[in-house]
PDB file of C-alpha atoms in Angstrom:
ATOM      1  CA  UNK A   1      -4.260 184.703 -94.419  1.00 89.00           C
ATOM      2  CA  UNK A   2      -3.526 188.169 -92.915  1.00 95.00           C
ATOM      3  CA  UNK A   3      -6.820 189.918 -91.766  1.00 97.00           C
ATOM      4  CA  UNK A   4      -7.325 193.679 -91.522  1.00 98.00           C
ATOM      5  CA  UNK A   5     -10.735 195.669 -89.977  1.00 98.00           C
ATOM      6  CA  UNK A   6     -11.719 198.964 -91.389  1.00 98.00           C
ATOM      7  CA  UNK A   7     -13.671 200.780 -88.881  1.00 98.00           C
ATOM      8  CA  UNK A   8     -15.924 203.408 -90.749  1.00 98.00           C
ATOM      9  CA  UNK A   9     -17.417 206.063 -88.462  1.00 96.00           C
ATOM     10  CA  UNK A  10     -18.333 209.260 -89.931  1.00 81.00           C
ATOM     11  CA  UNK A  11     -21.352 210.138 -87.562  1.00 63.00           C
ATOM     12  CA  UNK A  12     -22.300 214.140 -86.748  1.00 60.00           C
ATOM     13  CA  UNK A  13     -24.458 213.374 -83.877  1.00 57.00           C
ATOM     14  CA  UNK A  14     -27.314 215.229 -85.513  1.00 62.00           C
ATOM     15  CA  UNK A  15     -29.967 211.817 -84.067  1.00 62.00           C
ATOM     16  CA  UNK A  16     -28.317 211.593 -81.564  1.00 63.00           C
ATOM     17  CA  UNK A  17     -29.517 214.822 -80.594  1.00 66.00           C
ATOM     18  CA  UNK A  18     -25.553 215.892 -79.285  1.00 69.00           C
ATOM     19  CA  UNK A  19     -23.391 218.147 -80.028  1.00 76.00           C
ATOM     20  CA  UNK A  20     -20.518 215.133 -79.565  1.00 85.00           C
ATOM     21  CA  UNK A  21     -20.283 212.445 -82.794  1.00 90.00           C
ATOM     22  CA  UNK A  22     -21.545 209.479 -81.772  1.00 93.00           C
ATOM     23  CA  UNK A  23     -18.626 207.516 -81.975  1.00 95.00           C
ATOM     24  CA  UNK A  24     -17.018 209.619 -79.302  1.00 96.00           C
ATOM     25  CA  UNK A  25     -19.571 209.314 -76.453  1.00 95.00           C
ATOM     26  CA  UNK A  26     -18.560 206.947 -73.880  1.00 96.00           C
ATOM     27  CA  UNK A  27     -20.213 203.323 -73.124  1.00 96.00           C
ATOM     28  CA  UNK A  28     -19.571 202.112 -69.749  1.00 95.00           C
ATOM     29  CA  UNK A  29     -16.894 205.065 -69.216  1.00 96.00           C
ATOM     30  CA  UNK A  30     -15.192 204.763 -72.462  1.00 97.00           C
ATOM     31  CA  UNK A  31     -15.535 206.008 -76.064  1.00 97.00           C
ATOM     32  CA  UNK A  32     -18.092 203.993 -78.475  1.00 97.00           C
ATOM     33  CA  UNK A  33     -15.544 203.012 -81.070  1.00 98.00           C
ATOM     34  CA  UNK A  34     -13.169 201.676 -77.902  1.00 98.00           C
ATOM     35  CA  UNK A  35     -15.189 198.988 -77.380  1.00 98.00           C
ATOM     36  CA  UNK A  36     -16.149 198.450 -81.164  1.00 98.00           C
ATOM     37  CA  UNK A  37     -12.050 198.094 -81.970  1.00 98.00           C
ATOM     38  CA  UNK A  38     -11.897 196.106 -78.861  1.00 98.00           C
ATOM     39  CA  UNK A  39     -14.013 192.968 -80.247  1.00 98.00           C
ATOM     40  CA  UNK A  40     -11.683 192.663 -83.165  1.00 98.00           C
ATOM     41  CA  UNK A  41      -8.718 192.989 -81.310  1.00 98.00           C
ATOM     42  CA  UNK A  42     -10.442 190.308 -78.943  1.00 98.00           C
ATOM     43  CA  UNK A  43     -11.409 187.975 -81.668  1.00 98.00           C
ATOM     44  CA  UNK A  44      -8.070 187.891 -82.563  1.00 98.00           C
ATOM     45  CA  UNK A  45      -4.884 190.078 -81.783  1.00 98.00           C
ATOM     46  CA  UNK A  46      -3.044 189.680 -85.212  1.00 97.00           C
ATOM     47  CA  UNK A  47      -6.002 191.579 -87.070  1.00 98.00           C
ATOM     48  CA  UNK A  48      -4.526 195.165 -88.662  1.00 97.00           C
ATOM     49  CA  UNK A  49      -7.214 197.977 -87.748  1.00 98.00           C
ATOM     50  CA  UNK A  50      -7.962 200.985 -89.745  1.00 98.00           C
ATOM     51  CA  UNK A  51      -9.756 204.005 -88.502  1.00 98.00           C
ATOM     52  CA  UNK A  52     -11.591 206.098 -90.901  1.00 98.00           C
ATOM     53  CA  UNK A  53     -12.839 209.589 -89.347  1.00 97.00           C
ATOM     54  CA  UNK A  54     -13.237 212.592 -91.350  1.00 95.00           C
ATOM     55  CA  UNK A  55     -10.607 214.736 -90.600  1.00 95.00           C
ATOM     56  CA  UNK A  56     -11.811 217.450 -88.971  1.00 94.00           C
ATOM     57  CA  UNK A  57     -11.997 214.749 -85.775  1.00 95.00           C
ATOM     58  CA  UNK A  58      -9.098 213.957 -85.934  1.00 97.00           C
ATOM     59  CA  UNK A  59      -8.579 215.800 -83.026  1.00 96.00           C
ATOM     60  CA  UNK A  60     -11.166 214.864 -81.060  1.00 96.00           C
ATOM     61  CA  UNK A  61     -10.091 211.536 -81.230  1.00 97.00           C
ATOM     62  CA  UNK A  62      -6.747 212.258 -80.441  1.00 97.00           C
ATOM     63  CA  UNK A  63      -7.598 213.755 -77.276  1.00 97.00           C
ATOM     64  CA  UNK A  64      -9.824 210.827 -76.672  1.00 97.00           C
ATOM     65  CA  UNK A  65      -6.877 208.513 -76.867  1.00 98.00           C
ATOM     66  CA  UNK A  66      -5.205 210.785 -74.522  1.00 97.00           C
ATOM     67  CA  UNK A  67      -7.562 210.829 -71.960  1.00 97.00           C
ATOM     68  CA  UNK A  68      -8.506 206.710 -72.462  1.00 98.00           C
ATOM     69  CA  UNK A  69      -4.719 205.648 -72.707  1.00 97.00           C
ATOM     70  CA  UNK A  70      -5.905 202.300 -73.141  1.00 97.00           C
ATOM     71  CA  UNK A  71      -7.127 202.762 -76.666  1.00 98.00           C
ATOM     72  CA  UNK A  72      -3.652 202.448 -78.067  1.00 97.00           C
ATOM     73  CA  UNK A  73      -2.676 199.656 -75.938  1.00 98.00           C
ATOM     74  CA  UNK A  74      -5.126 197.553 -76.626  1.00 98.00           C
ATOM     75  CA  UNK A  75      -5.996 198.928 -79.820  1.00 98.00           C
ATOM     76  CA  UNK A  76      -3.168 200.260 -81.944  1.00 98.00           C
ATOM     77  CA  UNK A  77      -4.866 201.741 -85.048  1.00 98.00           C
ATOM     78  CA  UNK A  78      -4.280 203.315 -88.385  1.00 98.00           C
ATOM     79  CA  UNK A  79      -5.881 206.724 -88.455  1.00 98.00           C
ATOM     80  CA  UNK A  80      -7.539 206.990 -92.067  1.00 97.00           C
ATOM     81  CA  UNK A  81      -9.015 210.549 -93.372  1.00 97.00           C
ATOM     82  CA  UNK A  82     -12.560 209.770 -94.674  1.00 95.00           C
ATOM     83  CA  UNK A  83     -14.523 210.553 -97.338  1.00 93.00           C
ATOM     84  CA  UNK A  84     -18.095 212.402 -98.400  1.00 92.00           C
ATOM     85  CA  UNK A  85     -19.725 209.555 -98.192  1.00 93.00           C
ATOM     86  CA  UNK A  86     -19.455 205.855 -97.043  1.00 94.00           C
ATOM     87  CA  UNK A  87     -18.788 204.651-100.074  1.00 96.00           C
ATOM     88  CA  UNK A  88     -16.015 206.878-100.183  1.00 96.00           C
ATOM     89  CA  UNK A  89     -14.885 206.644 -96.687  1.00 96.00           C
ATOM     90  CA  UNK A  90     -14.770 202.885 -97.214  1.00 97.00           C
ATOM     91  CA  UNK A  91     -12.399 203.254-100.559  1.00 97.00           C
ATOM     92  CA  UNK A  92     -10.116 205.581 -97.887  1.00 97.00           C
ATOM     93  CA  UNK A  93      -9.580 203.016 -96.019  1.00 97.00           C
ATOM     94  CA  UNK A  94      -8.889 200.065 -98.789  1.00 97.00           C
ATOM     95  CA  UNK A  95      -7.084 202.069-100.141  1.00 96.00           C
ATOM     96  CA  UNK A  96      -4.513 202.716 -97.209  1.00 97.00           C
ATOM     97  CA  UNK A  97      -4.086 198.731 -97.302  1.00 96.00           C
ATOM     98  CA  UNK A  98      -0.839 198.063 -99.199  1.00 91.00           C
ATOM     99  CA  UNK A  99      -1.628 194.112-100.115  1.00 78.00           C
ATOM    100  CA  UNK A 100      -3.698 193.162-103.429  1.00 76.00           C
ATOM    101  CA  UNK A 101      -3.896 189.417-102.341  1.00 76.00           C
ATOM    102  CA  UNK A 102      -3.945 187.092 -99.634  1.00 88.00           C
ATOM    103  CA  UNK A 103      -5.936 189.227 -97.108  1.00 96.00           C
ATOM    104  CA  UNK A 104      -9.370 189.500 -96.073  1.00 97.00           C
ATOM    105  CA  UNK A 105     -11.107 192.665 -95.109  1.00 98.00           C
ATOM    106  CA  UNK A 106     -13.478 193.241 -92.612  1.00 98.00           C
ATOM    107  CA  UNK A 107     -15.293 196.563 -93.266  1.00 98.00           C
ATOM    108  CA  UNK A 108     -17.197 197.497 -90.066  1.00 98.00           C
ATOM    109  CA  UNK A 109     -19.876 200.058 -88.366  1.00 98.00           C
ATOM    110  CA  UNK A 110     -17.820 201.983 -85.901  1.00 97.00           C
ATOM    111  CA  UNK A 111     -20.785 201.994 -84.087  1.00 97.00           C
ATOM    112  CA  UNK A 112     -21.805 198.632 -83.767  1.00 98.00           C
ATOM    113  CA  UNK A 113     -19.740 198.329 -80.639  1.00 98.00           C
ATOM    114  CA  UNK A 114     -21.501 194.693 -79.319  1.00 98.00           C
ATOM    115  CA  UNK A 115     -20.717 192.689 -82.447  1.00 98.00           C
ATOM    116  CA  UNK A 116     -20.120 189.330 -80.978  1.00 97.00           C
ATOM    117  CA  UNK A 117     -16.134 187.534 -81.129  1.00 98.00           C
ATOM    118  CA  UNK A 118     -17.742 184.720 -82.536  1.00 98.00           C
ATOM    119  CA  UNK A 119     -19.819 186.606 -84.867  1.00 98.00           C
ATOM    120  CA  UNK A 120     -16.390 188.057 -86.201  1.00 98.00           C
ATOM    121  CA  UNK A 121     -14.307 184.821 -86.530  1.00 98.00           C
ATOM    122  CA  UNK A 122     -17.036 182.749 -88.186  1.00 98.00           C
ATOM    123  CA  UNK A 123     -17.134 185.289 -90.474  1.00 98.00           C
ATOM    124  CA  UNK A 124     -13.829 185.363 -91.492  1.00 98.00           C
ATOM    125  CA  UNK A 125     -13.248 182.040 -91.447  1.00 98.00           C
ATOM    126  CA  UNK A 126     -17.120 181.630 -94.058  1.00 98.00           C
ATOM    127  CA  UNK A 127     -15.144 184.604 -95.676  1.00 98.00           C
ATOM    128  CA  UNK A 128     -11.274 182.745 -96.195  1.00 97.00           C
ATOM    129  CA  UNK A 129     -13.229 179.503 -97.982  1.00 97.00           C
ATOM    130  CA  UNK A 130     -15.880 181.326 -99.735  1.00 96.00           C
ATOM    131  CA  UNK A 131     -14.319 185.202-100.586  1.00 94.00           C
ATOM    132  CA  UNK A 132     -16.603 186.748 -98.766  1.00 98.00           C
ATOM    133  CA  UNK A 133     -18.983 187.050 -95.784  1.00 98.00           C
ATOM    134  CA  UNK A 134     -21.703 189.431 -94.475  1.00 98.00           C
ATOM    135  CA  UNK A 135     -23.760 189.332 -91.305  1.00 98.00           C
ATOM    136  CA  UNK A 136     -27.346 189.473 -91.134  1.00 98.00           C
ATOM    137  CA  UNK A 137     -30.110 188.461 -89.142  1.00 98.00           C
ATOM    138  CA  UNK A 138     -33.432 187.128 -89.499  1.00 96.00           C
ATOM    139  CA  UNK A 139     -36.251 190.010 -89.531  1.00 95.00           C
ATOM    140  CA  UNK A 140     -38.552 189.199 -85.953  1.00 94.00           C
ATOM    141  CA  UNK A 141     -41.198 191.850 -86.755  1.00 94.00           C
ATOM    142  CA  UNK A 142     -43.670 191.965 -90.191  1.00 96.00           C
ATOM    143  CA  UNK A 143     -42.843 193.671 -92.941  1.00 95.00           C
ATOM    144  CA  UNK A 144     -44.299 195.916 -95.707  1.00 95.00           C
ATOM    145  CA  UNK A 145     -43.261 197.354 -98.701  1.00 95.00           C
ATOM    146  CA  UNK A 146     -44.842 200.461-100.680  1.00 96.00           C
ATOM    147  CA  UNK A 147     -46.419 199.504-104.258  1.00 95.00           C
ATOM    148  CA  UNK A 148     -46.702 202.143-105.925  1.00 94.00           C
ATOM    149  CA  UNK A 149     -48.663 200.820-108.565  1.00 92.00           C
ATOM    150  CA  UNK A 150     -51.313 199.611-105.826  1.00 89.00           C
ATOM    151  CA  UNK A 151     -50.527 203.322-103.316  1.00 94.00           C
ATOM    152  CA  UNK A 152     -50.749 200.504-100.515  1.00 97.00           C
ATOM    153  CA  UNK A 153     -48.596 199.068 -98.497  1.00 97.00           C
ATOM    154  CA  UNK A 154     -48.166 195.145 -99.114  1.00 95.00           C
ATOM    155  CA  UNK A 155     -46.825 192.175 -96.728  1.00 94.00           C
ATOM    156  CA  UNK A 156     -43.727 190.890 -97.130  1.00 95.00           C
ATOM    157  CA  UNK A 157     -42.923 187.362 -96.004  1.00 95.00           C
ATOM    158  CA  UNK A 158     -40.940 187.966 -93.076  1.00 93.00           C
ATOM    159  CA  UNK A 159     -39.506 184.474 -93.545  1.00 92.00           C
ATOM    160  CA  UNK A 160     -37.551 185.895 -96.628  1.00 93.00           C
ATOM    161  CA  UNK A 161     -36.155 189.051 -95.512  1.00 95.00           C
ATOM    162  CA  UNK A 162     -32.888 189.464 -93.607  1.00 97.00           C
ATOM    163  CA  UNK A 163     -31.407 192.465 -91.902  1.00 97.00           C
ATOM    164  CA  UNK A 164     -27.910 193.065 -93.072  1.00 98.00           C
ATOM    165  CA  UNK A 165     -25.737 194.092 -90.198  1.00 98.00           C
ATOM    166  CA  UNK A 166     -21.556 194.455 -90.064  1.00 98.00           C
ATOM    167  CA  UNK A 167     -19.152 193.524 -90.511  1.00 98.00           C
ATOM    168  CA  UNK A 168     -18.919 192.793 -94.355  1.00 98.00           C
ATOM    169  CA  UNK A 169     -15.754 190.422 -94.736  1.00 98.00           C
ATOM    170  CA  UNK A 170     -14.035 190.403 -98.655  1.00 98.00           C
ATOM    171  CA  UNK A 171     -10.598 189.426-100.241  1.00 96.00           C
ATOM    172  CA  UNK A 172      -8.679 192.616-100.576  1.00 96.00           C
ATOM    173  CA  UNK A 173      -8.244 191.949-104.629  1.00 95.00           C
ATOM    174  CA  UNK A 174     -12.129 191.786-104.726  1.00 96.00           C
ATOM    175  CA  UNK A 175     -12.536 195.272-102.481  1.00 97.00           C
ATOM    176  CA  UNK A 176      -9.953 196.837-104.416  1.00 96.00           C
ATOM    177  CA  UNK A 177     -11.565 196.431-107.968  1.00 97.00           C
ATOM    178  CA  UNK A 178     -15.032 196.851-106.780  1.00 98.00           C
ATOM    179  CA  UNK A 179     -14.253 200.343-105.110  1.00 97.00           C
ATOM    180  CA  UNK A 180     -12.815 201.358-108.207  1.00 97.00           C
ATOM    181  CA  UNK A 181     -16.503 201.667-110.072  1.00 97.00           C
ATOM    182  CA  UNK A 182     -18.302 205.215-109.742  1.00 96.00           C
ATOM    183  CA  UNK A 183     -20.253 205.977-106.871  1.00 95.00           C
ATOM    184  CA  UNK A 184     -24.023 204.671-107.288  1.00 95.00           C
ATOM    185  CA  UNK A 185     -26.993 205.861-105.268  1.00 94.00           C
ATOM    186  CA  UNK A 186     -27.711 202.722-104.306  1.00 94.00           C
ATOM    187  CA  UNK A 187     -25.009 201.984-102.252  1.00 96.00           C
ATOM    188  CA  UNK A 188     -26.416 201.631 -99.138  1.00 93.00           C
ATOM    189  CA  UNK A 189     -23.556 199.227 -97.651  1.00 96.00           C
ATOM    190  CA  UNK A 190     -20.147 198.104 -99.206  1.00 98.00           C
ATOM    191  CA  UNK A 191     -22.111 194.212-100.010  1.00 98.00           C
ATOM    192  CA  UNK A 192     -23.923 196.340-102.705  1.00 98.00           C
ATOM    193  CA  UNK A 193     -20.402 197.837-104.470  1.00 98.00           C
ATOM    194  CA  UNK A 194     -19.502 194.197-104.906  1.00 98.00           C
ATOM    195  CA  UNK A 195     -22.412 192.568-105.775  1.00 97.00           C
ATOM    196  CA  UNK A 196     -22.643 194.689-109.251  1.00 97.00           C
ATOM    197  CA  UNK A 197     -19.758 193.019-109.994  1.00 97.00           C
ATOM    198  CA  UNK A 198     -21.992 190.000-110.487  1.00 97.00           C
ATOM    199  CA  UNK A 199     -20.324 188.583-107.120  1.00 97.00           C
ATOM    200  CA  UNK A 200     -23.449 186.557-104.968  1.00 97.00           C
ATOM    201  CA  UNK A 201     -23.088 187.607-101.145  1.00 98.00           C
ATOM    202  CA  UNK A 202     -22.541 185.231 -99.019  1.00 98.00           C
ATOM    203  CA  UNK A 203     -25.118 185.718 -95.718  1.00 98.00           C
ATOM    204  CA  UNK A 204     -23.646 184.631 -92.154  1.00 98.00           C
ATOM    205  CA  UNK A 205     -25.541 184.533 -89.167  1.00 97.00           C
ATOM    206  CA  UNK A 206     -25.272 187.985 -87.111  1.00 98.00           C
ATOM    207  CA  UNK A 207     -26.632 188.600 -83.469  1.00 97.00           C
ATOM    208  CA  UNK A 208     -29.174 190.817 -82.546  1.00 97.00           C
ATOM    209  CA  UNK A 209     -27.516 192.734 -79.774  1.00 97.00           C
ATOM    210  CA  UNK A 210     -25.007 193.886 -82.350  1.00 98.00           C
ATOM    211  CA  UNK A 211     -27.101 197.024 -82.785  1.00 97.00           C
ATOM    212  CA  UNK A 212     -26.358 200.275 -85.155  1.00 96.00           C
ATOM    213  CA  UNK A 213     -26.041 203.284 -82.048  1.00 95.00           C
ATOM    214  CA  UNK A 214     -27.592 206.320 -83.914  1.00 92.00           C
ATOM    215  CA  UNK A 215     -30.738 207.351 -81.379  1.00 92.00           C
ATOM    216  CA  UNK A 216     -30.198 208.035 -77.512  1.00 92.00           C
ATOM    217  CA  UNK A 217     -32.633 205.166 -77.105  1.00 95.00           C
ATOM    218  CA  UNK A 218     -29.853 203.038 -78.702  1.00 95.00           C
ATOM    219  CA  UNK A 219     -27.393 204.022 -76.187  1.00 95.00           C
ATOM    220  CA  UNK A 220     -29.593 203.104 -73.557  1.00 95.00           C
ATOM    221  CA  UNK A 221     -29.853 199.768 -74.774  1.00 96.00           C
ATOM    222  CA  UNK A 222     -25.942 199.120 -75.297  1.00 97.00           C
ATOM    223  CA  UNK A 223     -25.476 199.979 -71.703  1.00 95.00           C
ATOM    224  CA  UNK A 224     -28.466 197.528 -70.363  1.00 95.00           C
ATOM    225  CA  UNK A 225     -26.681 194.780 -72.860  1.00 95.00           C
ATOM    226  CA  UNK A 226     -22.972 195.821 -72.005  1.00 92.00           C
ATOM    227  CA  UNK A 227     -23.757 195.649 -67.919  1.00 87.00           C
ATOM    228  CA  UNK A 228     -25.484 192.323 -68.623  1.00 74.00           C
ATOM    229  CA  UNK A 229     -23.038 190.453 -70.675  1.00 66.00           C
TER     230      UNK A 229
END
């Protein structure tokens, strides 16, 4: 089954407290979504990538690829204009994929740059015999939820609570029809545009060093864990 990767990175740089996106600044020498591309490319070399940036870095990223010649080798891309919001920068890219069936499609955190190979083709592979597949991990700290009825804070049982990480694996026919519902508040990841289709998410094991860079602490940690690995 052909696989594709849309890589969604629409990030201002406004927590990372820099004037450069996020995406852009450079991990052991090199741009964020390099390495982030990389894995995919790594876990295996016939998966189609998709790049969605808005387009007013496009040129950024050109120059990037300029400077880092071995983005395109290693990582030849489809450059996708993005949206207002994820949701919509998401439908960009599904949209840019000419195939209604026999595909799966990762839809990925562009900066989530230590997702794990094996992470990646255990998910697609969960994702080809079940339709879809979503990382996650297990939550390690406790966990409380506001009650507004109570104004207190209440324990969750951290045994029941997963941490939903990328990337989010579908069919393409399944992606397709689910982007084509209005945008809802409550879209926090593209898991949630399928699931009110009455589709159940299926949960695969993630890795915790597959961190969300948004905070200059973040970055810190990707380099300890990128030197290390």
């Amino acid at each position: 089954m052909k696989k594709y990767a849309i890589i969604v990175a629409g990030g201002t740089g406004q927590r990372m407290k820099s004037a450069v996106p996020k995406q852009f600044l450079l991990l052991q020498g090199k741009p964020i979504l390099y390495h982030t591309l990389l894995q995919f490319k790594k876990a295996d070399a016939e998966i189609e990538l998709i790049l969605v940036l808005p387009q007013n870095q496009f040129s950024t990223w050109q120059t990037l690829c300029q400077e880092h010649p071995e983005i395109l080798q290693d990582c030849p891309h489809q450059l996708v204009e993005g949206g207002k919001t994820r949701f919509h920068s998401s439908q960009q890219g599904i949209q840019a994929i000419l195939e209604n069936q026999q595909a799966l499609v990762a839809i990925h955190d562009g900066v989530r740059p230590l997702v794990s190979i094996t992470c990646i083709q255990q998910a697609y592979l969960h994702a080809q015999e079940h339709g879809n597949a979503v990382l996650a991990v297990s939550s390690k700290d406790s966990v409380r939820q506001w009650d507004n009825a109570e104004n207190v804070y209440l324990p969750l049982d951290r045994n029941h609570i997963k941490l939903i990480q990328t990337p989010q694996i579908f069919e393409v026919s399944i992606l397709k029809k689910a982007f084509q519902q209005e945008y809802q508040d409550f879209f926090t990841d593209d898991a949630s545009v399928v699931e009110l289709m009455g589709i159940d998410i299926q949960l695969v094991e993630g890795n915790y060093s597959n961190i969300k860079i948004t905070t200059p602490e973040d970055l810190l940690i990707a380099e300890a864990l990128t030197q290390n690995a």
